Structure formats: structure tokens, C-alpha cells
Amino acid sequence: MNMKPLAAVLCLALLAGCAHQPPRNPMATWVPSPNHDERRPVVIVLHYTEQDSVEQSLHTLRTRNSGGPVSSHYLVGDDGAIYQLVADGHRAWHAGGGRWGTITDLNSASIGIEIDNDGREPFTEPQVQALLRLLDDLTTRLRIPRTQVIGHSDLAPTRKIDPGPLFPWKRLADAGFGIWPADDASPPPEGFDAMRALRLVGYDTSDPQATIRAFRMRFRGDAQTVLDEEDLRILHALTLPDGAGLAMAVEPVPGG
């Protein structure tokens, strides 16, 4: 009896079994514990592609751009089609250097969603509805707080402007994602520290003008670099204890 084919099959079976084993440190004795979980993202970062088509973006996200290899977990087309490029549990290369609150490695802590948009046109209705469905799925299934939906410009205000001033943040907030000030939020008290409030929201304030621009793109829809009284009211609302100044979140309805 020729044992070589059987030996080959056994070797393949052993290799297949090893492929599913978690990495182990050869210095230590493996004594497995059931008390663990997968590493889970805690933030969702929204981008626009700044390219001409879904096909071009799919190619870029599977190869590279001018800065090197780049990817994201999802891409949402302007027709509402949703594409997944990287598994939720894997680290996609979408955020780059930046900071949000105490998180400095956003790629390791986030889900990246690219949106097919060149930065100069309104986001389409099918696209927004698809994004809302995707956000509902991700926040529910991965237990990501619904407030933790941010833009690329929020975490990297000195070098990024996406998803840009045309992005409908209020629409997302009305569906229960991200943060938004209540319409009846009161103005701040005298001596209110706007820079401290920006840090409490999550922004890095090492470059104040860039940070203010990112803040205003999200909450005012422009790219101004000076805070006015309405900005102070918004910041005060966003940083009140227990979310007292936030707009009431509602559950998204099917279809957005």
C-alpha cells in the first residue's frame, strides 16, 4: 500500500488545523482560558473618496494612493450599494495619524467607511439611507456606541477635511448617530473655555485654527477658523454632564 498520498493528506489536515489556531508565544506554556473576546472597534470614521467613481475607489482601496497602500472596511456607492473590503475584526489602513480623545491609533480602534463623493457634490439620498443602515448594523452588532461616529477631519484636523462641509451630520444625528446640540440649549456661562470644551468633545487642539475648522465643518457646514457665539453655545451643549445639552436621539426607521 502506498502510504505517501495518505501522509500528504494528513499533513494538509494538520496544516489546516494550525491555520485556525491563535498565535502563541513559544516562550510560554499554552494553558488556554475561555475568558476572552475578539478585539472590538470603538469608533466609526467616515470619509469621502475624493475620486470619480466607485470602480476607481475600489481599485485604490485594494492597492494604494499617493501616500502608499490604503484601505477601508466599507465603501458606500452613490447608488446605495455597500461594499466590504476588510473584515470588521481586522485593522484597515484608513485613518492614518491622528487623535480622538485618548485614542492615538485610530486604525486599531475603528471601522472605516469610505463614501463615494468627490467633496464638491451633495451626498445622494440612496447613499445616506444605505449609510444609516450600515451604521445601525455596525453599532448594534459590534456594540460601538452610537455617539462614536466621527469624520476623518475630526481626528486629523491639520491634514484632512473629509467628509467635508456638505456631509449631512444633522441627518445622522436625527437617526441617532454621532452627537448634535439640542436646539434649545442655553448659551455658555461667562468665562467658558472653548478650547477645553473642544478637547472634551474629543478634538486635538494643538493647532487651534485647524481644530476650529474641523469643528465648524461638522457643526456649522463651513470651514471658518474663528469661533462665534453660536459655536460657544454648541460646545457648551455638547459638553454638559450626562448629555443634557444633546439633541434627543431617535431610533432609525427601516430604510433610514
Short mmCIF file of C-alpha atoms in Angstrom, two decimals:
data_model
loop_
_atom_site.label_atom_id
_atom_site.label_comp_id
_atom_site.label_asym_id
_atom_site.label_seq_id
_atom_site.Cartn_x
_atom_site.Cartn_y
_atom_site.Cartn_z
CA MET A 1 0.00 0.00 0.00
CA ASN A 2 1.36 3.40 -0.98
CA MET A 3 1.38 5.50 2.19
CA LYS A 4 2.57 8.72 0.52
CA PRO A 5 -0.90 10.02 -0.52
CA LEU A 6 -2.27 9.31 2.98
CA ALA A 7 0.69 11.07 4.59
CA ALA A 8 0.18 14.05 2.33
CA VAL A 9 -3.49 14.26 3.28
CA LEU A 10 -2.63 14.08 6.99
CA CYS A 11 -0.04 16.85 6.61
CA LEU A 12 -2.57 19.06 4.84
CA ALA A 13 -5.13 18.39 7.57
CA LEU A 14 -2.61 19.30 10.26
CA LEU A 15 -1.65 22.49 8.45
CA ALA A 16 -5.29 23.43 8.03
CA GLY A 17 -5.86 22.90 11.74
CA CYS A 18 -2.85 25.02 12.63
CA ALA A 19 -4.06 27.82 10.37
CA HIS A 20 -7.04 28.39 12.68
CA GLN A 21 -5.03 28.37 15.91
CA PRO A 22 -4.33 31.71 17.60
CA PRO A 23 -0.70 32.91 17.64
CA ARG A 24 1.20 31.51 20.61
CA ASN A 25 4.38 32.69 22.24
CA PRO A 26 6.97 29.87 22.07
CA MET A 27 8.48 31.14 25.33
CA ALA A 28 5.37 30.22 27.29
CA THR A 29 3.34 27.11 28.03
CA TRP A 30 -0.06 27.34 26.37
CA VAL A 31 -2.80 26.98 29.01
CA PRO A 32 -5.89 28.35 27.24
CA SER A 33 -8.60 30.29 29.05
CA PRO A 34 -12.16 30.69 27.77
CA ASN A 35 -12.35 34.17 29.30
CA HIS A 36 -11.60 36.35 26.29
CA ASP A 37 -13.23 38.14 23.40
CA GLU A 38 -12.29 39.45 19.99
CA ARG A 39 -10.70 42.88 19.87
CA ARG A 40 -13.56 45.26 19.01
CA PRO A 41 -13.56 48.69 17.37
CA VAL A 42 -14.99 51.53 19.44
CA VAL A 43 -15.21 54.30 16.81
CA ILE A 44 -16.57 54.61 13.27
CA VAL A 45 -14.71 57.02 10.98
CA LEU A 46 -16.42 58.45 7.89
CA HIS A 47 -14.51 59.54 4.79
CA TYR A 48 -15.26 60.69 1.28
CA THR A 49 -13.31 59.09 -1.55
CA GLU A 50 -12.49 62.30 -3.48
CA GLN A 51 -12.47 60.17 -6.61
CA ASP A 52 -14.60 59.94 -9.76
CA SER A 53 -16.30 56.55 -9.40
CA VAL A 54 -16.86 53.51 -7.21
CA GLU A 55 -14.72 51.46 -9.60
CA GLN A 56 -11.79 53.83 -9.19
CA SER A 57 -12.18 53.84 -5.40
CA LEU A 58 -12.41 50.04 -5.21
CA HIS A 59 -9.16 49.85 -7.14
CA THR A 60 -7.45 52.43 -4.91
CA LEU A 61 -8.66 50.79 -1.70
CA ARG A 62 -7.21 47.46 -2.83
CA THR A 63 -3.89 48.93 -4.00
CA ARG A 64 -2.56 52.34 -3.00
CA ASN A 65 -2.86 56.09 -3.36
CA SER A 66 -0.11 58.72 -3.49
CA GLY A 67 0.71 58.05 0.16
CA GLY A 68 1.03 54.27 -0.12
CA PRO A 69 -1.25 51.26 0.50
CA VAL A 70 -4.70 52.29 1.71
CA SER A 71 -7.94 50.50 2.59
CA SER A 72 -11.20 50.81 4.47
CA HIS A 73 -13.68 48.34 5.86
CA TYR A 74 -16.59 49.58 3.74
CA LEU A 75 -17.36 51.71 0.69
CA VAL A 76 -20.82 53.17 0.07
CA GLY A 77 -21.65 53.99 -3.54
CA ASP A 78 -23.77 56.93 -4.63
CA ASP A 79 -26.45 54.45 -5.69
CA GLY A 80 -26.61 52.99 -2.17
CA ALA A 81 -24.56 49.86 -2.88
CA ILE A 82 -22.40 48.78 0.06
CA TYR A 83 -19.05 47.06 -0.49
CA GLN A 84 -16.91 45.45 2.21
CA LEU A 85 -13.15 45.31 1.62
CA VAL A 86 -11.74 44.40 5.06
CA ALA A 87 -13.23 42.18 7.78
CA ASP A 88 -14.63 44.07 10.77
CA GLY A 89 -12.13 42.43 13.11
CA HIS A 90 -9.12 43.38 11.01
CA ARG A 91 -7.17 46.64 11.01
CA ALA A 92 -7.81 48.63 7.82
CA TRP A 93 -5.46 51.42 6.75
CA HIS A 94 -7.85 54.35 6.51
CA ALA A 95 -7.28 56.84 9.33
CA GLY A 96 -3.54 57.48 9.36
CA GLY A 97 -2.02 59.67 12.04
CA GLY A 98 -4.40 61.50 14.32
CA ARG A 99 -6.17 61.52 17.65
CA TRP A 100 -9.68 61.33 19.05
CA GLY A 101 -9.90 61.76 22.80
CA THR A 102 -7.27 59.44 24.26
CA ILE A 103 -7.11 57.21 21.15
CA THR A 104 -3.99 57.77 19.07
CA ASP A 105 -4.00 54.63 16.89
CA LEU A 106 -7.37 55.07 15.20
CA ASN A 107 -6.75 52.31 12.67
CA SER A 108 -6.63 49.79 15.51
CA ALA A 109 -9.72 51.15 17.25
CA SER A 110 -12.10 51.96 14.42
CA ILE A 111 -14.20 50.90 11.47
CA GLY A 112 -13.52 52.98 8.36
CA ILE A 113 -16.32 53.81 5.92
CA GLU A 114 -15.49 55.47 2.61
CA ILE A 115 -18.35 57.27 0.83
CA ASP A 116 -18.28 57.71 -2.94
CA ASN A 117 -18.19 61.51 -3.18
CA ASP A 118 -15.73 63.98 -4.70
CA GLY A 119 -16.17 66.53 -1.91
CA ARG A 120 -17.94 69.05 -4.14
CA GLU A 121 -21.35 67.43 -4.62
CA PRO A 122 -24.21 66.69 -2.20
CA PHE A 123 -24.41 63.15 -0.88
CA THR A 124 -27.24 61.23 -2.57
CA GLU A 125 -30.39 60.06 -0.80
CA PRO A 126 -29.78 56.34 -1.57
CA GLN A 127 -26.25 56.78 -0.24
CA VAL A 128 -27.38 58.38 3.03
CA GLN A 129 -30.04 55.73 3.56
CA ALA A 130 -27.51 52.95 2.94
CA LEU A 131 -25.06 54.60 5.34
CA LEU A 132 -27.73 54.77 8.05
CA ARG A 133 -28.50 51.09 7.61
CA LEU A 134 -24.81 50.24 7.79
CA LEU A 135 -24.30 52.36 10.91
CA ASP A 136 -27.26 50.66 12.57
CA ASP A 137 -25.78 47.25 11.76
CA LEU A 138 -22.27 48.09 12.94
CA THR A 139 -23.23 49.85 16.17
CA THR A 140 -25.64 47.05 17.06
CA ARG A 141 -23.58 44.05 16.04
CA LEU A 142 -20.17 45.35 17.22
CA ARG A 143 -21.57 47.24 20.23
CA ILE A 144 -19.98 50.51 19.16
CA PRO A 145 -21.57 53.48 20.98
CA ARG A 146 -23.83 55.36 18.57
CA THR A 147 -22.26 58.62 19.67
CA GLN A 148 -18.86 57.47 18.42
CA VAL A 149 -19.34 58.25 14.74
CA ILE A 150 -16.81 60.86 13.60
CA GLY A 151 -15.27 62.29 10.45
CA HIS A 152 -11.72 61.89 9.22
CA SER A 153 -11.27 65.64 9.73
CA ASP A 154 -12.29 65.28 13.38
CA LEU A 155 -9.36 63.01 14.18
CA ALA A 156 -6.83 64.66 11.82
CA PRO A 157 -7.83 68.34 11.59
CA THR A 158 -4.42 69.55 10.39
CA ARG A 159 -4.38 67.40 7.25
CA LYS A 160 -7.89 66.14 6.41
CA ILE A 161 -11.23 67.78 5.55
CA ASP A 162 -13.39 64.74 4.68
CA PRO A 163 -16.26 64.02 4.76
CA GLY A 164 -16.44 67.80 4.26
CA PRO A 165 -18.89 70.63 4.95
CA LEU A 166 -21.59 69.12 2.69
CA PHE A 167 -21.89 65.95 4.74
CA PRO A 168 -25.34 65.69 6.45
CA TRP A 169 -24.29 65.29 10.09
CA LYS A 170 -27.66 66.57 11.33
CA ARG A 171 -29.40 63.84 9.33
CA LEU A 172 -27.23 61.24 11.05
CA ALA A 173 -27.91 62.79 14.45
CA ASP A 174 -31.66 62.73 13.82
CA ALA A 175 -31.29 58.98 13.20
CA GLY A 176 -29.36 58.54 16.45
CA PHE A 177 -25.72 58.60 15.30
CA GLY A 178 -22.97 60.97 16.40
CA ILE A 179 -23.64 63.98 18.60
CA TRP A 180 -25.62 67.15 17.99
CA PRO A 181 -26.64 70.07 20.22
CA ALA A 182 -30.23 70.48 21.32
CA ASP A 183 -31.98 73.36 19.58
CA ASP A 184 -32.95 74.92 22.91
CA ALA A 185 -29.52 74.55 24.53
CA SER A 186 -28.63 77.62 26.55
CA PRO A 187 -25.59 79.83 25.94
CA PRO A 188 -22.46 79.13 27.98
CA PRO A 189 -21.66 80.87 31.26
CA GLU A 190 -19.19 83.73 31.43
CA GLY A 191 -15.58 82.53 31.23
CA PHE A 192 -16.49 79.41 29.23
CA ASP A 193 -13.27 77.76 27.97
CA ALA A 194 -13.87 76.82 24.33
CA MET A 195 -10.53 75.05 23.86
CA ARG A 196 -11.16 72.87 26.88
CA ALA A 197 -14.62 72.07 25.55
CA LEU A 198 -13.17 71.05 22.17
CA ARG A 199 -10.82 68.67 23.98
CA LEU A 200 -13.71 67.23 25.99
CA VAL A 201 -15.58 66.52 22.77
CA GLY A 202 -12.53 64.64 21.51
CA TYR A 203 -10.56 67.08 19.38
CA ASP A 204 -6.80 67.56 19.46
CA THR A 205 -6.32 71.32 19.98
CA SER A 206 -2.59 71.52 19.34
CA ASP A 207 -3.40 73.52 16.18
CA PRO A 208 -6.39 75.65 17.26
CA GLN A 209 -7.25 77.04 13.81
CA ALA A 210 -7.28 73.59 12.19
CA THR A 211 -9.38 72.23 15.05
CA ILE A 212 -11.91 75.06 14.79
CA ARG A 213 -12.15 74.49 11.03
CA ALA A 214 -12.88 70.79 11.60
CA PHE A 215 -15.44 71.61 14.27
CA ARG A 216 -17.22 74.16 12.08
CA MET A 217 -17.29 71.83 9.08
CA ARG A 218 -19.13 69.31 11.19
CA PHE A 219 -21.48 71.52 13.16
CA ARG A 220 -21.83 74.68 11.01
CA GLY A 221 -21.21 73.44 7.46
CA ASP A 222 -18.37 75.81 6.64
CA ALA A 223 -14.59 76.00 7.02
CA GLN A 224 -14.20 79.12 9.14
CA THR A 225 -11.36 79.19 11.67
CA VAL A 226 -12.82 81.57 14.27
CA LEU A 227 -15.42 80.64 16.90
CA ASP A 228 -18.53 82.79 17.29
CA GLU A 229 -21.28 82.86 19.92
CA GLU A 230 -23.23 80.06 18.24
CA ASP A 231 -20.13 77.86 18.30
CA LEU A 232 -19.77 78.50 22.02
CA ARG A 233 -23.42 77.58 22.56
CA ILE A 234 -22.91 74.35 20.62
CA LEU A 235 -19.75 73.46 22.53
CA HIS A 236 -21.43 74.16 25.85
CA ALA A 237 -24.32 71.88 24.87
CA LEU A 238 -22.03 69.09 23.72
CA THR A 239 -20.07 69.08 26.96
CA LEU A 240 -22.84 69.34 29.55
CA PRO A 241 -22.81 66.41 32.01
CA ASP A 242 -24.89 63.34 31.15
CA GLY A 243 -25.61 64.61 27.65
CA ALA A 244 -28.06 67.19 28.99
CA GLY A 245 -27.44 69.54 26.04
CA LEU A 246 -27.62 66.93 23.29
CA ALA A 247 -30.49 66.55 20.89
CA MET A 248 -32.69 63.58 21.75
CA ALA A 249 -31.62 60.59 19.69
CA VAL A 250 -34.31 58.63 17.93
CA GLU A 251 -34.16 55.07 16.68
CA PRO A 252 -33.60 54.90 12.92
CA VAL A 253 -36.57 53.61 10.98
CA PRO A 254 -36.13 50.84 8.39
CA GLY A 255 -34.61 52.27 5.25
CA GLY A 256 -33.18 55.30 7.07
#
